[in-house]
Short mmCIF file of C-alpha atoms in Angstrom, two decimals:
data_model
loop_
_atom_site.label_atom_id
_atom_site.label_comp_id
_atom_site.label_asym_id
_atom_site.label_seq_id
_atom_site.Cartn_x
_atom_site.Cartn_y
_atom_site.Cartn_z
CA MET T 6 20.06 9.47 22.14
CA LYS T 7 16.58 7.71 22.70
CA MET T 8 13.35 7.91 20.66
CA ARG T 9 9.58 6.79 21.21
CA ALA T 10 8.46 3.61 19.14
CA VAL T 11 5.93 0.93 19.35
CA SER T 12 6.91 -2.68 19.25
CA PRO T 13 5.27 -6.10 19.73
CA ARG T 14 6.26 -7.87 22.89
CA ALA T 15 5.41 -11.15 21.28
CA TRP T 16 3.92 -11.84 17.94
CA GLY T 17 0.18 -12.14 18.30
CA ALA T 18 -2.67 -10.21 19.09
CA PRO T 19 -3.07 -6.48 18.63
CA GLU T 20 -2.60 -5.54 22.41
CA ASN T 21 0.90 -6.97 22.19
CA LEU T 22 1.75 -3.68 20.47
CA VAL T 23 3.24 -1.31 23.27
CA PRO T 24 5.04 1.71 23.53
CA VAL T 25 8.81 1.46 24.07
CA GLU T 26 11.85 3.63 24.29
CA VAL T 27 14.86 2.72 21.87
CA ASP T 28 18.03 4.16 20.68
CA ARG T 29 17.63 6.59 17.85
CA PRO T 30 19.15 5.11 14.58
CA GLU T 31 22.11 6.76 13.03
CA PRO T 32 22.35 7.10 9.07
CA GLY T 33 25.09 5.26 7.58
CA LEU T 34 26.94 5.44 4.37
CA THR T 35 24.39 6.88 1.53
CA GLU T 36 21.54 7.04 4.12
CA ILE T 37 19.49 9.77 5.77
CA LEU T 38 17.74 10.04 9.01
CA VAL T 39 14.20 10.95 8.99
CA ARG T 40 12.15 12.39 11.51
CA VAL T 41 8.96 10.66 11.02
CA HIS T 42 5.68 12.79 11.20
CA ALA T 43 3.34 10.07 10.01
CA ALA T 44 3.40 6.36 9.56
CA GLY T 45 0.95 4.40 7.13
CA VAL T 46 -0.71 1.27 8.55
CA ASN T 47 -0.99 -1.56 6.06
CA PRO T 48 -2.57 -5.21 6.01
CA VAL T 49 1.18 -6.52 5.94
CA ASP T 50 1.72 -4.73 9.28
CA TRP T 51 -0.99 -6.56 11.24
CA LYS T 52 -0.35 -9.88 9.31
CA THR T 53 3.33 -9.77 10.33
CA ARG T 54 2.27 -8.86 13.92
CA ALA T 55 -0.13 -11.82 14.10
CA GLU T 56 2.43 -14.50 12.59
CA GLY T 57 5.93 -12.90 12.90
CA ALA T 58 6.60 -14.50 9.61
CA PHE T 59 7.45 -11.85 7.04
CA GLY T 60 10.76 -10.30 6.64
CA SER T 61 13.54 -9.92 9.15
CA TRP T 62 13.43 -7.78 12.33
CA GLY T 63 15.79 -6.32 14.86
CA ASP T 64 16.55 -6.82 18.41
CA THR T 65 13.60 -4.77 19.04
CA PRO T 66 11.27 -5.42 16.29
CA ILE T 67 9.44 -2.11 15.11
CA LEU T 68 6.73 -2.57 12.35
CA GLY T 69 5.62 -0.02 9.83
CA TYR T 70 6.88 0.36 6.23
CA ASP T 71 5.19 3.67 5.07
CA VAL T 72 6.66 7.01 6.25
CA SER T 73 6.49 10.66 5.62
CA GLY T 74 8.71 13.12 7.43
CA VAL T 75 11.80 15.72 7.48
CA VAL T 76 15.26 14.87 6.98
CA GLU T 77 17.23 15.36 9.99
CA GLU T 78 20.60 14.28 9.13
CA VAL T 79 22.44 12.91 5.93
CA GLY T 80 25.03 10.25 6.13
CA PRO T 81 28.28 10.23 3.87
CA GLY T 82 27.77 10.28 0.21
CA VAL T 83 24.26 11.57 0.19
CA THR T 84 23.69 14.37 -2.41
CA LEU T 85 19.93 13.92 -2.93
CA TYR T 86 18.62 15.45 0.26
CA SER T 87 19.75 18.13 2.78
CA PRO T 88 18.43 18.52 6.59
CA GLY T 89 15.00 20.04 6.42
CA ASP T 90 13.78 18.39 3.04
CA GLU T 91 10.39 16.78 3.23
CA VAL T 92 10.35 13.15 2.07
CA PHE T 93 8.20 10.04 1.95
CA GLY T 94 8.79 6.33 1.03
CA MET T 95 8.77 2.71 2.07
CA PRO T 96 12.50 2.05 2.62
CA ARG T 97 13.91 -1.39 3.24
CA PHE T 98 10.60 -3.40 2.69
CA PRO T 99 10.39 -6.32 3.31
CA GLU T 100 13.00 -5.86 5.88
CA GLN T 101 12.34 -3.97 8.91
CA THR T 102 11.88 -0.27 8.20
CA GLY T 103 10.55 0.86 11.76
CA GLY T 104 8.06 3.36 10.69
CA TYR T 105 6.17 3.10 14.03
CA ALA T 106 8.85 5.33 15.62
CA GLU T 107 9.94 8.93 15.80
CA TYR T 108 13.14 8.43 13.48
CA VAL T 109 13.93 6.12 10.69
CA ALA T 110 17.52 5.71 8.85
CA ALA T 111 17.45 4.10 5.45
CA PRO T 112 19.08 4.60 2.05
CA ALA T 113 18.49 8.06 0.53
CA ARG T 114 17.40 6.66 -2.75
CA ARG T 115 14.58 4.69 -1.28
CA PHE T 116 12.77 7.94 -0.69
CA ALA T 117 11.25 10.85 -2.91
CA PRO T 118 10.32 14.29 -2.24
CA LYS T 119 6.87 14.53 -0.43
CA PRO T 120 4.38 15.47 -3.14
CA ALA T 121 3.65 19.39 -2.90
CA GLY T 122 0.16 20.32 -1.62
CA ILE T 123 -0.55 17.59 0.89
CA ASP T 124 0.46 16.89 4.22
CA HIS T 125 2.52 14.18 6.04
CA VAL T 126 -0.40 12.12 6.90
CA GLN T 127 -1.56 12.00 3.32
CA ALA T 128 1.84 11.24 2.02
CA ALA T 129 2.47 8.52 4.63
CA ALA T 130 -0.62 6.86 3.37
CA LEU T 131 0.55 6.52 -0.20
CA PRO T 132 4.01 4.55 -0.74
CA LEU T 133 3.07 0.90 -0.09
CA ALA T 134 -0.49 1.07 -1.47
CA ALA T 135 0.12 3.35 -4.35
CA LEU T 136 3.37 1.26 -5.47
CA THR T 137 1.62 -1.81 -5.27
CA ALA T 138 -1.06 -0.62 -7.47
CA TRP T 139 1.39 1.07 -9.87
CA GLN T 140 3.67 -2.02 -10.11
CA GLY T 141 0.83 -4.29 -10.60
CA LEU T 142 -1.16 -2.34 -13.06
CA ILE T 143 1.34 -0.40 -15.06
CA GLU T 144 4.76 -2.57 -14.83
CA THR T 145 3.45 -6.02 -14.54
CA ALA T 146 0.14 -5.87 -16.50
CA GLY T 147 1.37 -3.30 -19.02
CA LEU T 148 -2.13 -1.49 -18.77
CA ARG T 149 -2.92 0.60 -21.73
CA ALA T 150 -5.37 3.32 -22.62
CA GLY T 151 -8.86 1.89 -23.61
CA GLN T 152 -8.39 -1.40 -21.88
CA ARG T 153 -10.98 -2.82 -19.27
CA VAL T 154 -9.64 -3.41 -15.80
CA LEU T 155 -11.38 -5.13 -12.78
CA ILE T 156 -10.01 -4.20 -9.46
CA HIS T 157 -11.29 -6.33 -6.62
CA ALA T 158 -11.55 -4.73 -3.13
CA ALA T 159 -11.79 -1.40 -4.90
CA ALA T 160 -12.44 0.80 -1.92
CA GLY T 161 -9.42 -0.42 0.28
CA GLY T 162 -6.13 1.14 0.39
CA VAL T 163 -4.73 -0.42 -2.52
CA GLY T 164 -7.81 -0.68 -4.60
CA HIS T 165 -9.02 3.04 -4.33
CA LEU T 166 -5.62 4.09 -5.51
CA ALA T 167 -5.40 1.46 -8.33
CA VAL T 168 -8.93 2.94 -9.46
CA GLN T 169 -7.35 6.25 -9.85
CA ILE T 170 -4.03 5.16 -11.39
CA ALA T 171 -5.97 3.12 -13.94
CA LYS T 172 -8.24 6.01 -14.93
CA ALA T 173 -5.23 8.23 -15.32
CA HIS T 174 -3.83 5.87 -17.83
CA GLY T 175 -7.07 5.88 -19.78
CA ALA T 176 -8.54 2.64 -18.80
CA TYR T 177 -12.37 1.54 -18.36
CA VAL T 178 -12.61 0.77 -14.52
CA ILE T 179 -14.75 -1.76 -12.95
CA GLY T 180 -14.56 -2.55 -9.36
CA THR T 181 -15.92 -4.68 -6.68
CA ALA T 182 -17.25 -3.23 -3.51
CA ARG T 183 -20.11 -3.23 -1.07
CA GLU T 184 -22.88 -0.75 -2.11
CA ASP T 185 -22.15 1.62 0.52
CA LYS T 186 -18.84 2.45 -1.17
CA HIS T 187 -20.00 2.98 -4.72
CA ALA T 188 -20.58 6.62 -4.33
CA PHE T 189 -17.03 6.93 -3.18
CA LEU T 190 -15.74 5.04 -5.89
CA ARG T 191 -17.76 6.82 -8.53
CA GLY T 192 -16.19 9.90 -7.36
CA LEU T 193 -12.77 8.62 -7.92
CA GLY T 194 -13.74 7.78 -11.55
CA ALA T 195 -14.87 4.29 -11.48
CA ASP T 196 -16.97 3.36 -14.67
CA GLU T 197 -18.83 0.33 -13.28
CA LEU T 198 -19.26 -1.13 -9.91
CA VAL T 199 -20.37 -4.53 -8.60
CA ASP T 200 -21.66 -5.15 -5.18
CA TYR T 201 -19.89 -8.63 -4.31
CA ALA T 202 -22.16 -9.13 -1.48
CA ARG T 203 -25.20 -9.44 -3.67
CA VAL T 204 -23.94 -10.35 -6.99
CA ASP T 205 -21.53 -12.79 -8.61
CA PHE T 206 -18.96 -10.63 -10.44
CA THR T 207 -18.45 -13.48 -12.88
CA GLU T 208 -22.12 -13.06 -14.03
CA ALA T 209 -21.92 -9.17 -14.26
CA VAL T 210 -18.37 -8.65 -15.86
CA SER T 211 -16.89 -9.93 -18.92
CA ASP T 212 -14.04 -9.09 -21.65
CA VAL T 213 -11.75 -7.81 -19.07
CA ASP T 214 -8.07 -7.18 -20.10
CA VAL T 215 -6.51 -6.87 -16.47
CA VAL T 216 -7.71 -8.10 -13.22
CA LEU T 217 -6.01 -6.68 -10.09
CA ASP T 218 -6.87 -9.26 -7.13
CA GLY T 219 -6.56 -7.81 -3.80
CA VAL T 220 -8.71 -10.52 -2.09
CA GLY T 221 -7.03 -13.67 -2.93
CA GLY T 222 -8.49 -17.06 -2.21
CA GLU T 223 -11.01 -18.29 -4.83
CA TYR T 224 -11.25 -14.89 -6.35
CA GLY T 225 -8.18 -15.68 -8.71
CA ALA T 226 -9.69 -18.97 -10.24
CA ARG T 227 -13.06 -17.22 -10.60
CA SER T 228 -11.19 -14.11 -12.14
CA LEU T 229 -10.20 -16.24 -15.06
CA GLU T 230 -13.69 -16.42 -16.23
CA VAL T 231 -14.03 -12.75 -17.03
CA LEU T 232 -10.49 -12.14 -18.73
CA ARG T 233 -10.08 -12.03 -22.40
CA PRO T 234 -7.43 -14.30 -24.00
CA GLY T 235 -3.92 -12.57 -23.56
CA GLY T 236 -5.37 -10.84 -20.49
CA HIS T 237 -3.44 -10.43 -17.14
CA LEU T 238 -4.33 -11.51 -13.66
CA VAL T 239 -2.22 -9.94 -11.00
CA THR T 240 -2.74 -11.31 -7.52
CA LEU T 241 -1.51 -9.31 -4.47
CA PRO T 242 -2.36 -11.00 -1.06
CA ASP T 243 -1.44 -14.66 -1.48
CA PRO T 244 0.22 -16.74 -4.26
CA GLY T 245 -2.25 -19.77 -2.93
CA GLY T 246 -4.88 -17.71 -4.53
CA LEU T 247 -3.42 -18.14 -8.08
CA PRO T 248 -5.64 -20.40 -10.37
CA ASP T 249 -4.38 -23.68 -11.79
CA ALA T 250 -1.46 -22.87 -14.22
CA GLY T 251 -2.68 -25.34 -16.69
CA LEU T 252 -6.19 -23.80 -16.81
CA ALA T 253 -4.64 -20.29 -17.15
CA ARG T 254 -2.61 -21.51 -20.13
CA GLU T 255 -5.62 -23.08 -21.53
CA ARG T 256 -7.67 -19.70 -21.50
CA GLY T 257 -4.47 -17.79 -22.63
CA VAL T 258 -4.23 -15.78 -19.59
CA HIS T 259 -0.99 -14.57 -17.92
CA THR T 260 -1.00 -14.97 -13.94
CA GLY T 261 1.43 -13.95 -11.57
CA TRP T 262 1.90 -13.10 -7.76
CA THR T 263 3.25 -9.53 -7.24
CA VAL T 264 5.01 -8.36 -4.23
CA VAL T 265 5.74 -4.67 -4.03
CA GLU T 266 9.30 -3.41 -4.26
CA PRO T 267 11.02 -0.07 -2.91
CA ASP T 268 11.12 2.16 -6.12
CA ARG T 269 12.28 5.77 -6.23
CA LEU T 270 11.06 6.22 -9.77
CA GLY T 271 7.76 5.02 -9.05
CA LEU T 272 7.32 7.19 -6.10
CA LEU T 273 8.25 10.12 -8.37
CA GLU T 274 5.43 9.05 -10.85
CA ILE T 275 2.94 8.76 -7.95
CA ALA T 276 3.89 12.20 -6.62
CA ARG T 277 3.41 13.68 -10.22
CA LEU T 278 -0.06 12.02 -10.32
CA VAL T 279 -0.81 13.65 -7.05
CA GLU T 280 0.29 17.10 -8.02
CA GLU T 281 -1.73 16.91 -11.24
CA GLY T 282 -4.72 16.29 -9.11
CA LYS T 283 -5.22 12.74 -10.77
CA LEU T 284 -4.40 10.72 -7.39
CA ARG T 285 -5.68 11.44 -3.87
CA VAL T 286 -5.51 9.09 -0.89
CA GLU T 287 -8.55 8.69 1.14
CA ILE T 288 -7.70 8.67 4.86
CA ASP T 289 -10.15 6.60 7.03
CA THR T 290 -8.56 6.92 10.45
CA VAL T 291 -5.73 8.84 12.14
CA LEU T 292 -4.49 7.91 15.31
CA PRO T 293 -1.49 8.69 17.65
CA LEU T 294 1.43 6.42 17.62
CA GLU T 295 0.51 5.01 21.05
CA ASP T 296 -2.82 3.75 19.72
CA ALA T 297 -1.11 1.33 17.19
CA ALA T 298 -2.78 -1.54 18.75
CA LYS T 299 -6.23 0.21 18.02
CA ALA T 300 -5.13 0.83 14.35
CA HIS T 301 -4.49 -2.78 13.89
CA ALA T 302 -7.64 -4.25 15.67
CA TYR T 303 -9.58 -1.91 13.32
CA GLY T 304 -7.72 -2.58 10.21
CA GLU T 305 -8.25 -6.45 10.74
CA GLN T 306 -11.89 -5.80 10.47
CA GLY T 307 -11.66 -5.33 6.85
CA ARG T 308 -14.22 -2.55 6.57
CA THR T 309 -11.94 0.42 6.04
CA ARG T 310 -12.36 3.15 3.44
CA GLY T 311 -8.86 4.18 2.26
CA LYS T 312 -6.00 4.06 4.74
CA ILE T 313 -5.33 4.24 8.42
CA VAL T 314 -2.45 6.39 9.49
CA LEU T 315 -0.46 6.86 12.72
CA ARG T 316 0.36 10.60 13.57
CA ILE T 317 3.91 10.84 15.29
CA ALA T 318 5.19 14.30 15.08
CA GLY T 319 3.69 17.79 14.04
#
């Protein structure tokens, strides 16, 4: 049986993403087959498309890690789900998930029940970005109530979810973003905002317990200046953005590069926050699967507010 998908005919420019027809996967031992209703688009997608250097890929490479859909079939040994169940997740990351397709087969425990009260487009926008924020803030930095957290690129896909996760845990949240995004971020609960295009955040912010750096480059070294001794700098995009280890030790700051991992328990916590009204994902743009190239070209401009999603079914 065949299915629609989008695949890069070669690593490189967005226009290399083209519609293809490929064999539908079959669920193996402990796996489920999910009919994908929507797939999230993330920076790792377009970086991989451009460089072909992250993860491993099948004979027909299919990008996309975030999916939300309905269980079509269950493989041997699966007890968590039945056909018809709605699920979301980012299975197999950083290996090929194949989210830009009509069907995905992956281990059942890499998924969680789709949060009640949201549709598949919203659910598909959550897994990678929300787990990145959750694992960076809560598990890596151990964020606690009353602490001060600085979130760079606060209006982006990870950033706007990190703002809400930090607020849900009782933190004082400071975000860097252009001024036209400030009203949006205040609506999500941000306590203090810095327009990075006009103000040097190192002169506007101090005594921070946790920095979540979604920018990279020289932002890491500069962030050391605003952290308290014992604070945590969590770098997301590039380990090259980590400050000098000796300087970090001298200042008494913990630093590290964090890569998101599939995590069913984390997805359950994220779903709980959504269902409690403490977390909502902002959708910037929804495009059909066939317009994946347009989604990548738009995302690479770096001006999105929230997430880009491909609608595949429904």
